[in-house]
CSV table of C-alpha atoms and ligand atoms in Angstrom, one decimal:
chain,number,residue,atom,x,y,z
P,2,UNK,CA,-19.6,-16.0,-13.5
P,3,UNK,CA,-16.4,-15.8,-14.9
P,4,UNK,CA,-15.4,-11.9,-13.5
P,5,UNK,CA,-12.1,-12.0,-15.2
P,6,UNK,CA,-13.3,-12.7,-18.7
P,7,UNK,CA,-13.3,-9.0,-20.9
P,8,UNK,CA,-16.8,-9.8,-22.7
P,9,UNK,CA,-18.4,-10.7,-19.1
P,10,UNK,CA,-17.5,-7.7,-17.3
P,11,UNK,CA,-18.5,-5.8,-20.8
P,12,UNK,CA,-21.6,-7.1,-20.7
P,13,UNK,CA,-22.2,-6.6,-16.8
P,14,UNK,CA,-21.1,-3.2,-16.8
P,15,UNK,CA,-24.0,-2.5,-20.1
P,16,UNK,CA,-26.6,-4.1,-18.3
P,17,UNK,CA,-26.2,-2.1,-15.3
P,18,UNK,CA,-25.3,0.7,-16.8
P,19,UNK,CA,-21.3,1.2,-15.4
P,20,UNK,CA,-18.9,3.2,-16.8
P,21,UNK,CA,-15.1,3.2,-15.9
P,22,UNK,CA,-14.1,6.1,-13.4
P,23,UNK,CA,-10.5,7.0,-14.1
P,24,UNK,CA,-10.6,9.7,-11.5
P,25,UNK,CA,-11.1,6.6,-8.8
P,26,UNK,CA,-8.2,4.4,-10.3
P,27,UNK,CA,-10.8,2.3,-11.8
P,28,UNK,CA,-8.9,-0.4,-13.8
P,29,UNK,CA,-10.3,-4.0,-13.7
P,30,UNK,CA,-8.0,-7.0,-14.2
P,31,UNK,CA,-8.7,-9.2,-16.4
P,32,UNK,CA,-6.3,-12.2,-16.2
P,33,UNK,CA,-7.4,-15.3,-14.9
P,34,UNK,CA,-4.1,-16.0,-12.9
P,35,UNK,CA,-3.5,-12.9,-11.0
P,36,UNK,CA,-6.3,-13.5,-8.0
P,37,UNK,CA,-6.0,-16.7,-7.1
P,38,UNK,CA,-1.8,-15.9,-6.8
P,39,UNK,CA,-2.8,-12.8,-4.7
P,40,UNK,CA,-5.2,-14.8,-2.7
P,41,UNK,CA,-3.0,-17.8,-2.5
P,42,UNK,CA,0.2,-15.5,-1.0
P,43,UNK,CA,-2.0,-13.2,1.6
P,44,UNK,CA,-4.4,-16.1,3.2
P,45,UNK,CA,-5.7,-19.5,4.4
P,46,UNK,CA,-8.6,-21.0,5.3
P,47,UNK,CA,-8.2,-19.2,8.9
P,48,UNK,CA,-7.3,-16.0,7.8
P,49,UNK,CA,-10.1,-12.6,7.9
P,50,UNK,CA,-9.4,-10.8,4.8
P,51,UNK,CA,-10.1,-7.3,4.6
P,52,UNK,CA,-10.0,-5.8,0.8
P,53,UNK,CA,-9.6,-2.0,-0.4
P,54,UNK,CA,-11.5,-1.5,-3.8
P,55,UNK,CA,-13.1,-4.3,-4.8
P,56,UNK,CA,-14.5,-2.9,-8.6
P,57,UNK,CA,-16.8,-5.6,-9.5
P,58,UNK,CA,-15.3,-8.3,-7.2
P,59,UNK,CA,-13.0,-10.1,-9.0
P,60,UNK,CA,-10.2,-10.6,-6.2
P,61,UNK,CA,-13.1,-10.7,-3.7
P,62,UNK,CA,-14.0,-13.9,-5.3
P,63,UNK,CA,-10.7,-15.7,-4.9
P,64,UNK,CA,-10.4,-14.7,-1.9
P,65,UNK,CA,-13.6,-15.8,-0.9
P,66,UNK,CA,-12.4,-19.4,-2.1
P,67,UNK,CA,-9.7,-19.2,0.0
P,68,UNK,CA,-10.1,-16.9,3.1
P,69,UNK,CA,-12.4,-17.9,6.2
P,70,UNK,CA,-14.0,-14.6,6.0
P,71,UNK,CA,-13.5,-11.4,3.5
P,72,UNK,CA,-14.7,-7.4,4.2
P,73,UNK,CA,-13.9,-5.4,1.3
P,74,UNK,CA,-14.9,-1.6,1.3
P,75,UNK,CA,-15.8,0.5,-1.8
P,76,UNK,CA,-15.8,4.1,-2.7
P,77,UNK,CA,-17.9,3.8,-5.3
P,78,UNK,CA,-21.8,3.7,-4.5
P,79,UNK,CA,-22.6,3.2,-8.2
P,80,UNK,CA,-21.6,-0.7,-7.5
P,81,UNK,CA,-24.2,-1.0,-5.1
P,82,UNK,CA,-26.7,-2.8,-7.6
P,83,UNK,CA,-23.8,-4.9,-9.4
P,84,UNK,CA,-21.6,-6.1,-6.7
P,85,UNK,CA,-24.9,-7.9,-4.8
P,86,UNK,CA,-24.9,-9.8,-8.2
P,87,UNK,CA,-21.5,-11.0,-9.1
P,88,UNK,CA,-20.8,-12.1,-5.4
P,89,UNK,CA,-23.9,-13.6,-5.0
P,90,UNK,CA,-22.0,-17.0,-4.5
P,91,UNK,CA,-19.7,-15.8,-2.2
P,92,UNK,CA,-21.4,-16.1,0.8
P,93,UNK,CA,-18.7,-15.5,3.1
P,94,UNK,CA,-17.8,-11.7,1.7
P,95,UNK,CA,-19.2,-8.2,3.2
P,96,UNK,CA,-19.3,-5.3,1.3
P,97,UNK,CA,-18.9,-1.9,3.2
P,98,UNK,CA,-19.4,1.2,0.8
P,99,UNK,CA,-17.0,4.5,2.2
P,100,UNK,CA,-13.3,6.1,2.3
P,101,UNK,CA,-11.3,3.4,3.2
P,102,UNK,CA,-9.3,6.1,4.4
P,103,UNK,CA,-12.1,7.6,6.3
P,104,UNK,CA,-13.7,4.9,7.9
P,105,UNK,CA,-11.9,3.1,11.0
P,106,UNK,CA,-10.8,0.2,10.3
P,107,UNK,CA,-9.7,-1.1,13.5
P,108,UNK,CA,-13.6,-1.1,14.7
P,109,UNK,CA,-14.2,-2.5,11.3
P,110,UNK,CA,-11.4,-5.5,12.0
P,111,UNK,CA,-12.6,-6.4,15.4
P,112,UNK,CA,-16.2,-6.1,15.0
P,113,UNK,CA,-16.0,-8.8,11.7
P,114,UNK,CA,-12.7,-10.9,12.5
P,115,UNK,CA,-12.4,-11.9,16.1
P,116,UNK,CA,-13.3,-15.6,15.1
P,117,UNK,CA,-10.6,-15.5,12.5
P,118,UNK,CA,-6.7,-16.6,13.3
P,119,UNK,CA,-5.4,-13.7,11.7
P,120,UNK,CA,-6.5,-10.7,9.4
P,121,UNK,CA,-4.5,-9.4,6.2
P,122,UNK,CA,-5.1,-7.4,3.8
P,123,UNK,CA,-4.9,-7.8,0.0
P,124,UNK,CA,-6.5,-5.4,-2.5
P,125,UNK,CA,-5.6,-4.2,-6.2
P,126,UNK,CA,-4.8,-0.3,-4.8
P,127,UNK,CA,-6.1,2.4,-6.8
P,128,UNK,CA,-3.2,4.2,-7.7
P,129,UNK,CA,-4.1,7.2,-7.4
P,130,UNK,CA,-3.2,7.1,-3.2
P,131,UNK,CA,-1.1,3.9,-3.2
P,132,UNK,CA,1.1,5.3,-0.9
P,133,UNK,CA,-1.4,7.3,1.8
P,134,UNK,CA,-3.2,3.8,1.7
P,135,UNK,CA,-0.2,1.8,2.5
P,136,UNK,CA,1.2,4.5,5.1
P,137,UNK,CA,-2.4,4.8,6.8
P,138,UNK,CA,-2.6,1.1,6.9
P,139,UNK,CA,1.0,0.5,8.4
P,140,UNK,CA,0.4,3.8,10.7
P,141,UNK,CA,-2.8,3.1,12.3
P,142,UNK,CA,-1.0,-0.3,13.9
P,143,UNK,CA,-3.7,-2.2,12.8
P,144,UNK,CA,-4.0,-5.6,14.2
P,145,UNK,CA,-2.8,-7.5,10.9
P,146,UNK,CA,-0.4,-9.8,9.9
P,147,UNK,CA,1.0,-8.3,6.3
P,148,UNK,CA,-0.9,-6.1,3.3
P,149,UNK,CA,-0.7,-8.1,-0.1
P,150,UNK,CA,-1.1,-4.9,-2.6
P,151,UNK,CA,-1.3,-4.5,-6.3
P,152,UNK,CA,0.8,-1.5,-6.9
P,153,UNK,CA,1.9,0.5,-9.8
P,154,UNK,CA,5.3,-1.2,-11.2
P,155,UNK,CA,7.5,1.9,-10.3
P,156,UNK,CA,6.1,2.4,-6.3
P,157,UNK,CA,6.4,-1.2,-5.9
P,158,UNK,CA,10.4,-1.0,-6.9
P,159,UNK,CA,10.6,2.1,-4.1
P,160,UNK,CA,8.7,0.5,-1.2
P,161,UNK,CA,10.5,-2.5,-1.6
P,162,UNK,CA,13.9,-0.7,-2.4
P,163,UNK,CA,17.0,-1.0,-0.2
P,164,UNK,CA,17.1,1.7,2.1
P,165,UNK,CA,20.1,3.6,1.4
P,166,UNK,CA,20.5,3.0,-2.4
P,167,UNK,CA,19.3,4.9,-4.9
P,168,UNK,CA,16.1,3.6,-5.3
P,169,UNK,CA,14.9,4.1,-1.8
P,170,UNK,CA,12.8,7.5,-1.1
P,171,UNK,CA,10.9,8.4,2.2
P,172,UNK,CA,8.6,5.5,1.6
P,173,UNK,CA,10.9,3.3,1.5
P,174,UNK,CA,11.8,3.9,5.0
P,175,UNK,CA,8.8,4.6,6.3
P,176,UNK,CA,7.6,1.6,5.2
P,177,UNK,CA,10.8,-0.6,6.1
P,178,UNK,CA,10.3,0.8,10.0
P,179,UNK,CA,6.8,-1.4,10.1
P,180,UNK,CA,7.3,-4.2,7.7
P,181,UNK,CA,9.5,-6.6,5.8
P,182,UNK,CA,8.8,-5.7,2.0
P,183,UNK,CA,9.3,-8.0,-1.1
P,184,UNK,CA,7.7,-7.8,-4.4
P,185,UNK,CA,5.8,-11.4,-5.3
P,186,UNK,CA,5.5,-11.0,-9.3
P,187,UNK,CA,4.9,-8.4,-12.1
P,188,UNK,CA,1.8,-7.9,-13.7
P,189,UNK,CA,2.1,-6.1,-17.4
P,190,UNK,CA,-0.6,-3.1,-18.1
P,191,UNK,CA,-2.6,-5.8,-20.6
P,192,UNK,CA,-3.9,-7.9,-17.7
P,193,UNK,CA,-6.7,-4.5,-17.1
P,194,UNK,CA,-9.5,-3.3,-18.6
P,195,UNK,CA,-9.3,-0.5,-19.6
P,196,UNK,CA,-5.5,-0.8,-19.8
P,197,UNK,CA,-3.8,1.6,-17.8
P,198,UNK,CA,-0.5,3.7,-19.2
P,199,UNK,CA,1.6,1.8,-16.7
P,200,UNK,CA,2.8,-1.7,-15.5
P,201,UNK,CA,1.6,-3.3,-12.2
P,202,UNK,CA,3.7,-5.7,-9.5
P,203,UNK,CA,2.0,-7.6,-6.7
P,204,UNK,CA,3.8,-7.2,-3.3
P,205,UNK,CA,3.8,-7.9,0.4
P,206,UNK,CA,4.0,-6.5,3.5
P,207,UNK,CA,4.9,-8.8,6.2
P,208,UNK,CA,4.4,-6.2,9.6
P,209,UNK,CA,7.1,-6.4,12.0
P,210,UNK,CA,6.5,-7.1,15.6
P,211,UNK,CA,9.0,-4.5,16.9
P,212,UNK,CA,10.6,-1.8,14.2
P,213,UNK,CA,14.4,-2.8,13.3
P,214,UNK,CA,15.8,0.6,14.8
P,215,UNK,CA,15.4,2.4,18.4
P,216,UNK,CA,14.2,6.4,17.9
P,217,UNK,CA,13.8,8.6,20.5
P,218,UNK,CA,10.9,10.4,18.7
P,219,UNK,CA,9.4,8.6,16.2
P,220,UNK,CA,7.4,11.9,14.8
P,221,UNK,CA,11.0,13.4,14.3
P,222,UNK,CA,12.2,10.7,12.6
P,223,UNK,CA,9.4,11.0,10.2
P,224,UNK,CA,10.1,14.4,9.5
P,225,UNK,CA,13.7,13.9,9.2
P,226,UNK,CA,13.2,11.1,6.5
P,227,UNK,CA,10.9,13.0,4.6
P,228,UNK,CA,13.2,15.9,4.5
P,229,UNK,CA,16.1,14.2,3.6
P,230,UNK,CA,14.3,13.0,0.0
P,231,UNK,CA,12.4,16.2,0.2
P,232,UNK,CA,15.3,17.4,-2.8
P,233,UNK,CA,17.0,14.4,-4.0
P,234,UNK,CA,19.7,16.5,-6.2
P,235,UNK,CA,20.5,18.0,-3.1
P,236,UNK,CA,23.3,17.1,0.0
P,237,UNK,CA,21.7,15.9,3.1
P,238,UNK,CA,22.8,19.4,4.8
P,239,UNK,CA,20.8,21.8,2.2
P,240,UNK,CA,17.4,20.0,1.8
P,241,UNK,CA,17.0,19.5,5.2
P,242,UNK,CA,18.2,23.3,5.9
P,243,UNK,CA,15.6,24.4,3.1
P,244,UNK,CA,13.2,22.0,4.5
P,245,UNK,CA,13.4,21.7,8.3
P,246,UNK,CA,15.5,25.3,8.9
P,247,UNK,CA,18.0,23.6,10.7
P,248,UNK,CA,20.9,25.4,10.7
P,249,UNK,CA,23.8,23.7,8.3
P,250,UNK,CA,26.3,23.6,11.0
P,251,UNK,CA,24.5,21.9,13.3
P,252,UNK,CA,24.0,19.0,10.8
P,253,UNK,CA,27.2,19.2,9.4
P,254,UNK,CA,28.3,18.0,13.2
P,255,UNK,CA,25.9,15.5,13.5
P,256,UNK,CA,26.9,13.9,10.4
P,257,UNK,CA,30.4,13.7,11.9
P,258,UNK,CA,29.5,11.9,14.7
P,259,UNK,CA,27.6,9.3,12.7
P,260,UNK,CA,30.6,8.9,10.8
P,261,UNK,CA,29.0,10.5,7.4
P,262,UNK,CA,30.8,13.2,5.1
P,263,UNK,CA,28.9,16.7,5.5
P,264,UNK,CA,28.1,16.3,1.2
P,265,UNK,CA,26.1,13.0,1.7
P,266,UNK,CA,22.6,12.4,0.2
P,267,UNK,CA,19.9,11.3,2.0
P,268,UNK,CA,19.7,8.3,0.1
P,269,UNK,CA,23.0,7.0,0.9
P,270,UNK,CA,21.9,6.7,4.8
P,271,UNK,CA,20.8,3.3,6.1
P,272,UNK,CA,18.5,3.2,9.1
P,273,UNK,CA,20.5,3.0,11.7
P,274,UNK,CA,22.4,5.8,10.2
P,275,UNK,CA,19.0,7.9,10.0
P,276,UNK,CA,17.8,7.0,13.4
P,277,UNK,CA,21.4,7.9,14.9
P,278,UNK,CA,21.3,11.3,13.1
P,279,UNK,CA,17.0,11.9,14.0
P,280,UNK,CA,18.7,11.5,18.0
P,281,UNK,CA,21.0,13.8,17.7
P,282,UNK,CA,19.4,16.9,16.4
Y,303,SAM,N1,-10.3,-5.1,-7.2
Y,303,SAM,C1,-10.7,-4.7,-8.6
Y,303,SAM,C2,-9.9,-5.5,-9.6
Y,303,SAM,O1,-8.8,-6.0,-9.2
Y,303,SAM,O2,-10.3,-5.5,-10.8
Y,303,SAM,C3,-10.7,-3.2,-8.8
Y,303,SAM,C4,-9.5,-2.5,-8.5
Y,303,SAM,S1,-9.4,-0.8,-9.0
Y,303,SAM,C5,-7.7,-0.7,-9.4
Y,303,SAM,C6,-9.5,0.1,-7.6
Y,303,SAM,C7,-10.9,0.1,-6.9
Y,303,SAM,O3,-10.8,0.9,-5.7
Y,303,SAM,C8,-12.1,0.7,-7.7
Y,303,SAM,O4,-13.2,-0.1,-7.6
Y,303,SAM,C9,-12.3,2.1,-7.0
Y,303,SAM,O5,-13.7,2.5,-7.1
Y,303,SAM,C10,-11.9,1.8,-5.5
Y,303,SAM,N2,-11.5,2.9,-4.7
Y,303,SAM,C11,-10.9,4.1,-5.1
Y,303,SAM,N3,-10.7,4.9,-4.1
Y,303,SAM,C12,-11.1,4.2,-3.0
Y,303,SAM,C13,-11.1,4.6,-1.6
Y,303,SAM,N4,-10.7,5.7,-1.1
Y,303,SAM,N5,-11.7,3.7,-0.7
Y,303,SAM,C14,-12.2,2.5,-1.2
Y,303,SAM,N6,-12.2,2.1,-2.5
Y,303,SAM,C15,-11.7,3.0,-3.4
């Protein structure tokens, strides 16, 4: 069954009587090419795959060609009867139906993959909590090796932004203090069914074995970051005194002894520079 082909999944979803949910992000791809890149840049033969949102199964499929073993876990119930159906080749390929971001998926990862080498995971997100599902992922230290995502075009570009430029926000360092990010390749809004308003870009997550900056108190740090993008137009000293109450002179100092001018933004600060600064107050 070819589960990237438009008339295929049209008929599927009239036979079983599916409609689209937008509400759950709910946009199927329909290009032939996109799965088996995905698949291809997240796994190997050795590798236990687990998948967030499979739809109708379409990237569970090549990833079942090319992963020892795949879990994928679904919101929606209502693919209960169809999913059974267009995986019914794949025999290496679980479905769990839940929250992925309710269910825990460390138990999950070590009661399905301790015969596999590694375990990734690769998923077209639904975008309607990309970045709770990436931050949930990277902050529950799961015991994976990277997180090959289909994200919109836009939160792909800030995750994998350099921190300190312009493009970078609080995910971008939040997610730069567990991983390596790069984005793999674009994917235009006509590659869906139904199309969506916006463009796509595949990219990955390579976790790091140690983070790339020493904090005293990483739940600080956190805070800080956050706060400093919490009002981009805004100097470093007055959205993280609106924010965090912390009084201006006290930050105005602590600037100075990282070297910074009291009117930076908190997008001009490279990690060090935000580690250094989450230390001192
Ligand atoms: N993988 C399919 C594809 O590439 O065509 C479908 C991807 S679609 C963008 C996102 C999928 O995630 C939908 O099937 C949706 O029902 C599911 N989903 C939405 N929220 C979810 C959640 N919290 N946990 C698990 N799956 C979820």
């Amino acid at each position: 069954m070819n589960l990237s082909d438009a008339n295929t999944i049209k008929s599927l979803l009239n036979k079983y009587g599916f409609s689209f949910k937008k509400s759950l992000g709910q946009n199927f791809l329909i290009d032939s090419t996109v799965c088996p890149a995905m698949a291809e840049a997240s796994c190997d033969e050795n590798t236990g795959v687990l998948e967030i949102g499979p739809g109708i199964g379409v990237l569970t499929a090549a990833l079942s060609n090319a992963a020892k073993k795949v879990v994928a876990i679904e919101l929606d119930e209502r693919l209960k009867k169809l999913l059974p159906i267009t995986l019914s080749d794949c025999i290496n390929v679980e479905i769990i139906f839940g929250d992925a971001m309710k269910l825990d998926l460390k138990k999950i990862i070590d009661e399905h993959f301790s015969d596999c080498e590694k375990v990734v995971v690769c998923a077209n997100l639904p975008y309607y909590i990309t970045s709770p599902i990436v931050m949930m992922l990277l902050e529950s230290h799961l015991p994976i090796d990277s997180i090959t995502v289909m994200v919109q075009k836009e939160a792909a570009e800030r995750i994998c932004a350099e921190v300190g430029t312009r493009q970078s926000g609080a995910v971008t360092v939040a997610v730069n203090y567990y991983a390596q990010s790069e984005i793999l390749f674009h994917v235009g809004r006509e590659s869906f069914m139904p199309a969506p308003n916006v463009d796509s870009a595949v990219i990955k997550l390579n976790i790091r074995e140690c983070p790339p900056i020493k904090v005293q108190d990483e739940a600080k740090f956190f805070k800080l970051v956050k706060a400093c993008f919490a009002q981009r137009r805004k100097t470093l000293v007055n959205t993280v005194n609106n924010t965090l109450g912390i009084n201006k002179e006290v930050l105005k100092n602590a600037l100075s002894e990282v070297g910074l001018s009291p009117t930076v933004r908190g997008e001009e600060l490279n990690m060090e520079q935000l580690a250094k600064l989450s230390d001192l107050i």
